[in-house]
Short mmCIF file of C-alpha atoms and ligand atoms in Angstrom, two decimals:
data_model
loop_
_atom_site.label_atom_id
_atom_site.label_comp_id
_atom_site.label_asym_id
_atom_site.label_seq_id
_atom_site.Cartn_x
_atom_site.Cartn_y
_atom_site.Cartn_z
CA UNK A 841 -94.73 -15.87 -30.78
CA UNK A 842 -94.00 -12.50 -29.17
CA UNK A 843 -91.66 -9.98 -30.84
CA UNK A 844 -89.25 -7.62 -29.25
CA UNK A 845 -89.80 -3.92 -29.56
CA UNK A 846 -87.25 -4.28 -32.40
CA UNK A 847 -89.90 -5.93 -34.28
CA UNK A 848 -88.39 -9.52 -34.55
CA UNK A 849 -87.26 -12.38 -32.33
CA UNK A 850 -83.76 -11.65 -31.13
CA UNK A 851 -80.83 -13.97 -31.49
CA UNK A 852 -79.41 -14.16 -28.00
CA UNK A 853 -76.24 -16.10 -26.73
CA UNK A 854 -76.23 -16.94 -23.18
CA UNK A 855 -72.80 -18.01 -21.72
CA UNK A 856 -72.90 -20.21 -18.59
CA UNK A 857 -75.61 -22.77 -17.89
CA UNK A 858 -75.80 -22.25 -14.08
CA UNK A 859 -78.84 -20.81 -12.32
CA UNK A 860 -78.96 -17.50 -14.16
CA UNK A 861 -78.05 -18.77 -17.52
CA UNK A 862 -80.82 -21.52 -17.47
CA UNK A 863 -83.51 -19.28 -15.99
CA UNK A 864 -82.81 -16.48 -18.46
CA UNK A 865 -82.70 -18.87 -21.52
CA UNK A 866 -86.06 -20.35 -20.46
CA UNK A 867 -87.70 -16.93 -19.98
CA UNK A 868 -86.35 -15.53 -23.30
CA UNK A 869 -87.54 -18.67 -25.18
CA UNK A 870 -90.93 -18.27 -23.68
CA UNK A 871 -90.94 -14.78 -24.94
CA UNK A 872 -90.30 -16.04 -28.48
CA UNK A 873 -86.57 -15.26 -28.98
CA UNK A 874 -83.93 -17.52 -30.29
CA UNK A 875 -81.42 -18.62 -27.62
CA UNK A 876 -78.11 -20.44 -27.78
CA UNK A 877 -76.79 -21.58 -24.35
CA UNK A 878 -72.98 -22.29 -23.93
CA UNK A 879 -71.57 -24.16 -20.97
CA UNK A 880 -67.90 -24.73 -20.16
CA UNK A 881 -68.53 -28.03 -18.24
CA UNK A 882 -70.52 -31.12 -18.89
CA UNK A 883 -74.36 -31.12 -18.52
CA UNK A 884 -73.87 -34.55 -16.96
CA UNK A 885 -71.48 -33.45 -14.27
CA UNK A 886 -72.47 -29.97 -13.22
CA UNK A 887 -69.98 -27.88 -11.39
CA UNK A 888 -72.03 -24.62 -11.13
CA UNK A 889 -72.65 -23.09 -7.65
CA UNK A 890 -76.29 -23.55 -8.54
CA UNK A 891 -75.85 -27.36 -8.24
CA UNK A 892 -73.99 -27.13 -4.90
CA UNK A 893 -76.49 -24.66 -3.26
CA UNK A 894 -79.04 -25.43 -0.60
CA UNK A 895 -81.51 -23.27 -2.55
CA UNK A 896 -83.23 -21.57 0.28
CA UNK A 897 -85.20 -18.53 -0.54
CA UNK A 898 -85.05 -16.65 2.69
CA UNK A 899 -85.22 -12.80 2.55
CA UNK A 900 -85.92 -12.54 6.34
CA UNK A 901 -83.06 -14.81 7.43
CA UNK A 902 -80.68 -12.80 5.23
CA UNK A 903 -81.85 -9.34 6.11
CA UNK A 904 -79.82 -9.22 9.21
CA UNK A 905 -76.54 -9.53 7.42
CA UNK A 906 -77.31 -8.01 3.99
CA UNK A 907 -78.16 -4.62 2.51
CA UNK A 908 -81.81 -3.66 2.45
CA UNK A 909 -81.78 -4.17 -1.40
CA UNK A 910 -81.27 -7.76 -0.95
CA UNK A 911 -84.47 -8.02 1.11
CA UNK A 912 -86.51 -6.04 -1.41
CA UNK A 913 -85.29 -7.96 -4.32
CA UNK A 914 -85.71 -11.23 -2.44
CA UNK A 915 -89.38 -10.40 -1.55
CA UNK A 916 -89.97 -9.69 -5.20
CA UNK A 917 -88.32 -13.04 -6.16
CA UNK A 918 -90.43 -14.89 -3.51
CA UNK A 919 -93.59 -13.68 -5.37
CA UNK A 920 -92.12 -14.84 -8.69
CA UNK A 921 -91.02 -18.34 -7.75
CA UNK A 922 -94.51 -20.00 -7.40
CA UNK A 923 -95.77 -18.31 -10.63
CA UNK A 924 -92.72 -19.50 -12.64
CA UNK A 925 -92.69 -22.90 -11.12
CA UNK A 926 -96.31 -23.42 -11.95
CA UNK A 927 -95.57 -22.48 -15.63
CA UNK A 928 -92.60 -24.91 -15.59
CA UNK A 929 -94.38 -27.59 -13.77
CA UNK A 930 -97.34 -27.64 -16.06
CA UNK A 931 -95.02 -28.99 -18.75
CA UNK A 932 -93.35 -31.66 -16.55
CA UNK A 933 -94.15 -35.29 -15.64
CA UNK A 934 -92.48 -34.90 -12.31
CA UNK A 935 -92.92 -31.36 -10.86
CA UNK A 936 -90.20 -29.50 -9.16
CA UNK A 937 -90.89 -29.46 -5.41
CA UNK A 938 -91.16 -26.03 -3.70
CA UNK A 939 -91.69 -25.74 0.05
CA UNK A 940 -92.85 -22.27 1.05
CA UNK A 941 -94.35 -22.91 4.52
CA UNK A 942 -91.74 -20.82 6.17
CA UNK A 943 -88.44 -21.57 8.06
CA UNK A 944 -87.74 -22.22 11.67
CA UNK A 945 -84.80 -20.82 13.68
CA UNK A 946 -83.70 -22.62 16.94
CA UNK A 947 -81.03 -22.30 19.52
CA UNK A 948 -79.94 -24.49 22.42
CA UNK A 949 -80.78 -23.24 25.96
CA UNK A 950 -77.15 -22.08 26.47
CA UNK A 951 -77.30 -20.09 23.13
CA UNK A 952 -80.71 -18.46 23.69
CA UNK A 953 -79.09 -15.02 23.56
CA UNK A 954 -78.25 -15.72 19.92
CA UNK A 955 -81.82 -16.34 19.03
CA UNK A 956 -82.92 -13.19 20.91
CA UNK A 957 -80.19 -11.11 19.16
CA UNK A 958 -81.45 -12.61 15.70
CA UNK A 959 -85.05 -11.47 16.61
CA UNK A 960 -83.83 -8.01 17.77
CA UNK A 961 -81.80 -7.52 14.46
CA UNK A 962 -84.79 -8.63 12.51
CA UNK A 963 -87.08 -6.03 14.17
CA UNK A 964 -84.57 -3.35 13.85
CA UNK A 965 -84.03 -3.86 10.13
CA UNK A 966 -87.72 -4.64 9.21
CA UNK A 967 -89.69 -2.65 11.84
CA UNK A 968 -93.36 -3.09 10.85
CA UNK A 969 -92.50 -5.51 8.15
CA UNK A 970 -91.10 -8.05 10.75
CA UNK A 971 -93.67 -10.83 10.59
CA UNK A 972 -91.54 -13.35 12.40
CA UNK A 973 -93.06 -14.76 15.44
CA UNK A 974 -92.08 -17.00 18.52
CA UNK A 975 -93.27 -20.51 18.76
CA UNK A 976 -93.38 -21.99 22.21
CA UNK A 977 -92.50 -25.62 22.70
CA UNK A 978 -95.98 -26.89 22.10
CA UNK A 979 -96.48 -24.86 18.90
CA UNK A 980 -92.97 -26.01 17.73
CA UNK A 981 -94.00 -29.58 18.20
CA UNK A 982 -96.86 -29.01 15.95
CA UNK A 983 -94.76 -27.50 13.29
CA UNK A 984 -91.89 -29.92 13.58
CA UNK A 985 -92.29 -32.84 15.89
CA UNK A 986 -88.52 -33.73 15.69
CA UNK A 987 -87.58 -30.31 17.16
CA UNK A 988 -89.91 -30.56 20.12
CA UNK A 989 -86.99 -30.71 22.56
CA UNK A 990 -86.16 -27.06 21.78
CA UNK A 991 -87.63 -24.74 24.41
CA UNK A 992 -88.85 -22.22 21.78
CA UNK A 993 -88.15 -21.26 18.12
CA UNK A 994 -88.53 -18.38 15.86
CA UNK A 995 -90.86 -18.85 12.86
CA UNK A 996 -90.26 -16.96 9.60
CA UNK A 997 -93.35 -17.25 7.48
CA UNK A 998 -93.25 -17.42 3.75
CA UNK A 999 -89.56 -18.32 3.47
CA UNK A 1000 -89.04 -21.09 0.87
CA UNK A 1001 -86.80 -23.72 -0.44
CA UNK A 1002 -86.70 -25.40 -3.83
CA UNK A 1003 -85.51 -28.82 -5.01
CA UNK A 1004 -82.68 -27.13 -7.08
CA UNK A 1005 -81.06 -30.13 -8.75
CA UNK A 1006 -84.34 -31.23 -10.29
CA UNK A 1007 -85.14 -27.61 -11.25
CA UNK A 1008 -81.80 -27.28 -13.12
CA UNK A 1009 -82.43 -30.40 -15.03
CA UNK A 1010 -85.95 -29.53 -15.84
CA UNK A 1011 -84.92 -26.10 -17.00
CA UNK A 1012 -82.41 -27.55 -19.43
CA UNK A 1013 -85.00 -30.05 -20.78
CA UNK A 1014 -87.57 -27.15 -21.29
CA UNK A 1015 -84.92 -25.03 -23.06
CA UNK A 1016 -84.31 -27.88 -25.43
CA UNK A 1017 -88.06 -28.44 -26.00
CA UNK A 1018 -88.57 -24.74 -26.69
CA UNK A 1019 -85.97 -24.87 -29.42
CA UNK A 1020 -83.02 -23.41 -27.55
CA UNK A 1021 -79.63 -24.58 -28.71
CA UNK A 1022 -77.69 -26.02 -25.77
CA UNK A 1023 -73.95 -26.79 -26.19
CA UNK A 1024 -71.83 -28.07 -23.26
CA UNK A 1025 -68.06 -28.67 -22.90
CA UNK A 1026 -67.59 -25.31 -24.63
CA UNK A 1027 -65.75 -22.74 -22.54
CA UNK A 1028 -66.48 -19.37 -24.09
CA UNK A 1029 -63.60 -16.89 -24.17
CA UNK A 1030 -63.75 -13.10 -24.08
CA UNK A 1031 -60.91 -11.29 -25.61
CA UNK A 1032 -60.34 -7.68 -24.30
CA UNK A 1033 -63.76 -7.77 -22.93
CA UNK A 1034 -65.38 -8.65 -26.34
CA UNK A 1035 -66.98 -12.04 -26.97
CA UNK A 1036 -65.75 -13.79 -29.97
CA UNK A 1037 -69.20 -14.89 -30.72
CA UNK A 1038 -70.76 -11.43 -30.77
CA UNK A 1039 -70.94 -11.00 -34.50
CA UNK A 1040 -73.51 -13.89 -34.61
CA UNK A 1041 -75.89 -12.53 -32.02
CA UNK A 1042 -77.98 -9.45 -31.30
CA UNK A 1043 -77.05 -9.69 -27.67
CA UNK A 1044 -74.54 -11.85 -25.60
CA UNK A 1045 -75.27 -12.37 -21.92
CA UNK A 1046 -72.44 -13.46 -19.73
CA UNK A 1047 -73.80 -15.72 -16.86
CA UNK A 1048 -70.46 -17.33 -16.17
CA UNK A 1049 -70.50 -16.72 -12.36
CA UNK A 1050 -66.87 -17.18 -11.17
CA UNK A 1051 -65.80 -18.09 -14.66
CA UNK A 1052 -65.93 -14.38 -15.66
CA UNK A 1053 -63.47 -13.37 -12.97
CA UNK A 1054 -60.78 -12.25 -15.37
CA UNK A 1055 -63.20 -9.82 -17.07
CA UNK A 1056 -64.43 -8.57 -13.71
CA UNK A 1057 -61.43 -7.81 -11.39
CA UNK A 1058 -63.77 -6.88 -8.43
CA UNK A 1059 -65.43 -10.37 -8.39
CA UNK A 1060 -64.29 -12.83 -5.69
CA UNK A 1061 -65.25 -16.37 -4.76
CA UNK A 1062 -66.45 -17.19 -1.29
CA UNK A 1063 -65.91 -20.81 -0.52
CA UNK A 1064 -68.89 -22.86 0.79
CA UNK A 1065 -68.90 -26.39 1.91
CA UNK A 1066 -72.02 -28.65 2.31
CA UNK A 1067 -72.84 -32.09 3.35
CA UNK A 1068 -75.82 -34.29 2.14
CA UNK A 1069 -77.31 -36.80 4.57
CA UNK A 1070 -80.05 -39.41 4.21
CA UNK A 1071 -82.25 -40.78 6.96
CA UNK A 1072 -85.79 -41.99 7.61
CA UNK A 1073 -85.44 -41.41 11.33
CA UNK A 1074 -86.04 -37.65 11.30
CA UNK A 1075 -88.70 -35.71 9.26
CA UNK A 1076 -88.45 -32.02 8.68
CA UNK A 1077 -90.78 -29.99 6.46
CA UNK A 1078 -89.28 -26.64 6.97
CA UNK A 1079 -85.72 -25.28 6.46
CA UNK A 1080 -84.10 -25.22 9.88
CA UNK A 1081 -81.41 -22.77 11.06
CA UNK A 1082 -79.43 -23.33 14.31
CA UNK A 1083 -78.07 -20.20 15.98
CA UNK A 1084 -74.71 -20.88 17.55
CA UNK A 1085 -72.02 -18.53 18.74
CA UNK A 1086 -69.24 -20.10 16.51
CA UNK A 1087 -70.82 -22.02 13.65
CA UNK A 1088 -74.30 -21.42 12.30
CA UNK A 1089 -75.90 -24.30 10.49
CA UNK A 1090 -79.00 -24.90 8.25
CA UNK A 1091 -80.66 -28.09 7.34
CA UNK A 1092 -82.91 -28.08 4.34
CA UNK A 1093 -85.18 -30.97 3.49
CA UNK A 1094 -84.78 -32.56 -0.03
CA UNK A 1095 -86.66 -35.31 -1.62
CA UNK A 1096 -86.05 -39.00 -0.79
CA UNK A 1097 -85.52 -38.42 2.90
CA UNK A 1098 -82.36 -36.36 2.17
CA UNK A 1099 -81.15 -33.12 3.78
CA UNK A 1100 -78.48 -30.74 2.79
CA UNK A 1101 -76.48 -29.28 5.65
CA UNK A 1102 -74.46 -26.15 5.42
CA UNK A 1103 -72.71 -24.12 4.81
CA UNK A 1104 -69.30 -22.78 5.65
CA UNK A 1105 -68.49 -19.34 4.42
CA UNK A 1106 -64.71 -18.88 3.91
CA UNK A 1107 -63.02 -16.00 2.17
CA UNK A 1108 -60.99 -18.25 -0.22
CA UNK A 1109 -61.25 -19.40 -3.80
CA UNK A 1110 -59.99 -22.82 -2.91
CA UNK A 1111 -62.34 -25.43 -4.53
CA UNK A 1112 -60.77 -28.38 -2.98
CA UNK A 1113 -62.96 -31.03 -1.05
CA UNK A 1114 -64.38 -30.15 2.35
CA UNK A 1115 -61.86 -29.91 5.13
CA UNK A 1116 -61.89 -32.26 8.19
CA UNK A 1117 -62.60 -29.40 10.51
CA UNK A 1118 -65.73 -28.27 8.49
CA UNK A 1119 -66.85 -31.86 8.32
CA UNK A 1120 -66.64 -32.18 12.03
CA UNK A 1121 -68.27 -28.85 12.81
CA UNK A 1122 -71.31 -29.43 10.32
CA UNK A 1123 -71.73 -33.06 11.50
CA UNK A 1124 -71.53 -32.25 15.30
CA UNK A 1125 -73.90 -29.29 14.91
CA UNK A 1126 -76.32 -31.44 13.00
CA UNK A 1127 -76.25 -34.05 15.56
CA UNK A 1128 -77.27 -31.60 18.26
CA UNK A 1129 -80.38 -30.80 16.32
CA UNK A 1130 -81.74 -34.24 16.95
CA UNK A 1131 -79.65 -37.18 18.14
CA UNK A 1132 -81.48 -39.51 15.77
CA UNK A 1133 -79.44 -37.77 13.04
CA UNK A 1134 -76.45 -39.51 14.32
CA UNK A 1135 -77.58 -42.60 12.17
CA UNK A 1136 -78.04 -40.51 9.09
CA UNK A 1137 -75.82 -41.65 6.14
CA UNK A 1138 -73.45 -39.05 4.70
CA UNK A 1139 -74.13 -39.43 0.94
CA UNK A 1140 -72.22 -36.57 -0.45
CA UNK A 1141 -70.05 -33.55 0.35
CA UNK A 1142 -69.52 -30.65 -2.02
CA UNK A 1143 -67.59 -27.44 -2.23
CA UNK A 1144 -68.08 -24.46 -4.51
CA UNK A 1145 -67.47 -20.69 -4.71
CA UNK A 1146 -70.25 -18.07 -4.38
CA UNK A 1147 -69.48 -15.21 -6.87
CA UNK A 1148 -69.48 -11.92 -5.02
CA UNK A 1149 -68.47 -8.19 -5.65
CA UNK A 1150 -66.90 -6.28 -2.81
CA UNK A 1151 -70.43 -4.96 -1.69
CA UNK A 1152 -71.95 -8.48 -1.86
CA UNK A 1153 -74.62 -6.95 -4.18
CA UNK A 1154 -75.76 -8.39 -7.50
CA UNK A 1155 -74.95 -6.43 -10.75
CA UNK A 1156 -75.92 -6.20 -14.30
CA UNK A 1157 -73.23 -4.63 -16.32
CA UNK A 1158 -74.05 -3.23 -19.73
CA UNK A 1159 -71.29 -2.91 -22.32
CA UNK A 1160 -72.98 -2.18 -25.61
CA UNK A 1161 -74.60 -5.47 -26.68
CA UNK A 1162 -72.62 -7.47 -24.20
CA UNK A 1163 -74.43 -7.69 -20.84
CA UNK A 1164 -73.19 -9.48 -17.78
CA UNK A 1165 -75.22 -10.55 -14.70
CA UNK A 1166 -73.31 -11.61 -11.62
CA UNK A 1167 -72.42 -11.21 -8.01
CA UNK A 1168 -75.35 -13.19 -6.66
CA UNK A 1169 -73.07 -14.30 -3.80
CA UNK A 1170 -75.07 -16.48 -1.42
CA UNK A 1171 -78.29 -15.10 -2.75
CA UNK A 1172 -78.61 -16.86 -6.07
CA UNK A 1173 -81.96 -18.50 -5.45
CA UNK A 1174 -83.18 -15.54 -3.46
CA UNK A 1175 -82.47 -13.05 -6.26
CA UNK A 1176 -82.32 -14.84 -9.57
CA UNK A 1177 -86.04 -14.58 -10.58
CA UNK A 1178 -86.14 -10.80 -10.10
CA UNK A 1179 -82.75 -10.23 -11.81
CA UNK A 1180 -83.71 -12.45 -14.80
CA UNK A 1181 -87.12 -10.93 -15.00
CA UNK A 1182 -85.68 -7.37 -15.21
CA UNK A 1183 -83.13 -8.36 -17.85
CA UNK A 1184 -85.61 -10.44 -19.91
CA UNK A 1185 -88.22 -7.45 -19.98
CA UNK A 1186 -85.36 -5.16 -20.94
CA UNK A 1187 -84.10 -7.24 -23.75
CA UNK A 1188 -87.79 -8.02 -24.97
CA UNK A 1189 -89.33 -4.57 -24.73
CA UNK A 1190 -86.64 -2.20 -23.69
CA UNK A 1191 -88.38 -1.65 -20.36
CA UNK A 1192 -86.42 -0.81 -17.20
CA UNK A 1193 -88.23 -2.40 -14.21
CA UNK A 1194 -88.70 -1.07 -10.76
CA UNK A 1195 -85.16 -2.00 -9.53
CA UNK A 1196 -83.19 -1.46 -12.80
CA UNK A 1197 -81.34 1.54 -11.59
CA UNK A 1198 -80.33 -0.37 -8.50
CA UNK A 1199 -78.88 -3.19 -10.53
CA UNK A 1200 -77.32 -1.78 -13.58
CA UNK A 1201 -73.78 -0.56 -14.03
CA UNK A 1202 -72.75 0.83 -17.32
CA UNK A 1203 -69.34 0.17 -18.62
CA UNK A 1204 -69.14 3.78 -19.78
CA UNK A 1205 -71.29 6.95 -20.37
CA UNK A 1206 -71.27 6.07 -24.07
CA UNK A 1207 -72.92 2.64 -23.24
CA UNK A 1208 -75.62 4.36 -21.23
CA UNK A 1209 -76.66 5.95 -24.35
CA UNK A 1210 -76.41 2.97 -26.81
CA UNK A 1211 -77.92 -0.08 -25.05
CA UNK A 1212 -79.19 -1.64 -28.25
CA UNK A 1213 -78.86 -5.00 -30.05
CA UNK A 1214 -76.50 -5.39 -32.80
CA UNK A 1215 -78.33 -5.22 -36.21
CA UNK A 1216 -77.79 -8.43 -38.10
C1 LIG B 132 -72.42 -23.86 -0.56
C2 LIG B 132 -73.41 -22.86 -1.23
C3 LIG B 132 -74.64 -22.87 -0.69
C4 LIG B 132 -75.61 -21.95 -1.25
N1 LIG B 132 -76.79 -21.81 -0.90
C5 LIG B 132 -77.73 -20.89 -1.33
C6 LIG B 132 -79.03 -20.71 -0.88
O1 LIG B 132 -79.46 -21.54 0.07
N2 LIG B 132 -79.86 -19.80 -1.33
C7 LIG B 132 -79.41 -18.93 -2.37
O2 LIG B 132 -80.16 -18.06 -2.85
N3 LIG B 132 -78.20 -19.06 -2.89
C8 LIG B 132 -77.35 -19.93 -2.35
N4 LIG B 132 -76.14 -20.04 -2.94
C9 LIG B 132 -75.69 -19.14 -3.98
C10 LIG B 132 -75.95 -19.61 -5.40
O3 LIG B 132 -75.55 -20.83 -5.66
C11 LIG B 132 -75.18 -18.65 -6.42
O4 LIG B 132 -75.53 -17.33 -6.06
C12 LIG B 132 -75.74 -18.86 -7.77
O5 LIG B 132 -75.56 -20.29 -8.17
C13 LIG B 132 -74.99 -17.88 -8.89
O6 LIG B 132 -75.62 -18.23 -10.07
P1 LIG B 132 -74.74 -18.05 -11.37
O7 LIG B 132 -75.59 -18.51 -12.51
O8 LIG B 132 -74.27 -16.59 -11.42
O9 LIG B 132 -73.42 -18.94 -11.31
P2 LIG B 132 -73.28 -20.55 -11.28
O10 LIG B 132 -74.60 -21.13 -10.73
O11 LIG B 132 -71.99 -20.86 -10.71
O12 LIG B 132 -73.22 -20.88 -12.93
C14 LIG B 132 -72.21 -20.38 -13.67
C15 LIG B 132 -71.99 -21.38 -14.83
O13 LIG B 132 -71.18 -20.79 -15.86
C16 LIG B 132 -70.27 -21.87 -16.37
N5 LIG B 132 -69.13 -21.28 -16.91
C17 LIG B 132 -67.90 -20.69 -16.21
N6 LIG B 132 -67.11 -20.26 -17.11
C18 LIG B 132 -67.56 -20.46 -18.42
C19 LIG B 132 -67.09 -20.28 -19.76
N7 LIG B 132 -65.90 -19.72 -19.93
N8 LIG B 132 -67.88 -20.54 -20.78
C20 LIG B 132 -69.07 -21.10 -20.56
N9 LIG B 132 -69.53 -21.42 -19.38
C21 LIG B 132 -68.94 -21.06 -18.31
C22 LIG B 132 -70.05 -22.70 -15.10
O14 LIG B 132 -69.55 -24.02 -15.46
C23 LIG B 132 -71.48 -22.70 -14.48
O15 LIG B 132 -72.22 -23.69 -15.01
C24 LIG B 132 -75.13 -21.03 -2.39
C25 LIG B 132 -73.81 -21.17 -2.92
C26 LIG B 132 -73.01 -22.14 -2.38
C27 LIG B 132 -71.67 -22.38 -2.93
#
């Protein structure tokens, strides 16, 4: 068992068992610490954004509409995912599927300008790092036979997608096996910014996503709606994005001939079910990707909120021994490993990784000097 620089395993409470909470708990347990994970909802009926997400890990696709920091963090995460999944999968009977053979961007002939613009934006942002490349119709047919009717496509090598629902379940199992204490149906309340539980732990890490809004006035939710379909008629290996002047769509393959289609992005904190308009737009855009998708069965629709700060950048906020990690917006799977890795290294060894100064916000100058666990 490893020890922290403080010479002993730490007692750490993690509040919120979504993506960040589960990944962090798993990493800290592997480092030899004692972890208690508290979740407001039920483990059997997850309501986290992590459960709703398509789980693409797509730094190139995102760079055209995000700050450069998201790209750099995303590339670092892209390197961590295979390593972490191989550690996780070595303990599992049924491995978590991870596709990292890149993604494909297409547009219908009448929208070709959208695709050209996307390539131009990529080149402008990434310059020499832009390794995207055009596929002609024949090459596209080799990559994805069911997209062969598109005249061309843009290929984004290295981009990935993960079977997130299986991942979330496996993480919870492993946390239990490593001795983590997991408690669901337990909403944890912070009073005046202090966590009632604090006295029992060296550190408390707030991973409540939108659940921490009242303690983070700058945090907002961005509504996203998705649709799940099932069909044996169309086979896609890569995540596919459709460029369109009004609604952009992605299709991400999941196990058992299923695909997740998404996603709307609406500045609203309304969590009610998908609207008729969004249903029609997603379904008709999907149908144009391949008419055979018309016979796909709609097996689920889902709505959730992406937790975001005004700058749409992730943030670790340090307030003494209470640490919050939030604001992953639509980049949770893209950014979580690098965020969690930085925080876990910091808690374990006090080390501040490469991106630490870009990520950390201190509650006050006094906190900057006193980031230390409570002695118990
Ligand atoms: C439609 C949609 C599609 C997305 N697609 C992608 C994608 O393709 N790629 C990507 O990188 N990201 C994607 N995301 C974003 C990603 O899902 C989020 O960024 C990520 O889930 C945020 O992780 P989190 O752990 O902060 O929050 P969450 O995953 O929401 O977890 C927060 C957890 O805290 C719990 N909680 C809340 N309040 C309390 C309380 N008081 N006490 C205890 N527990 C509490 C909640 O129940 C929840 O389980 C998508 C999001 C949406 C909505």
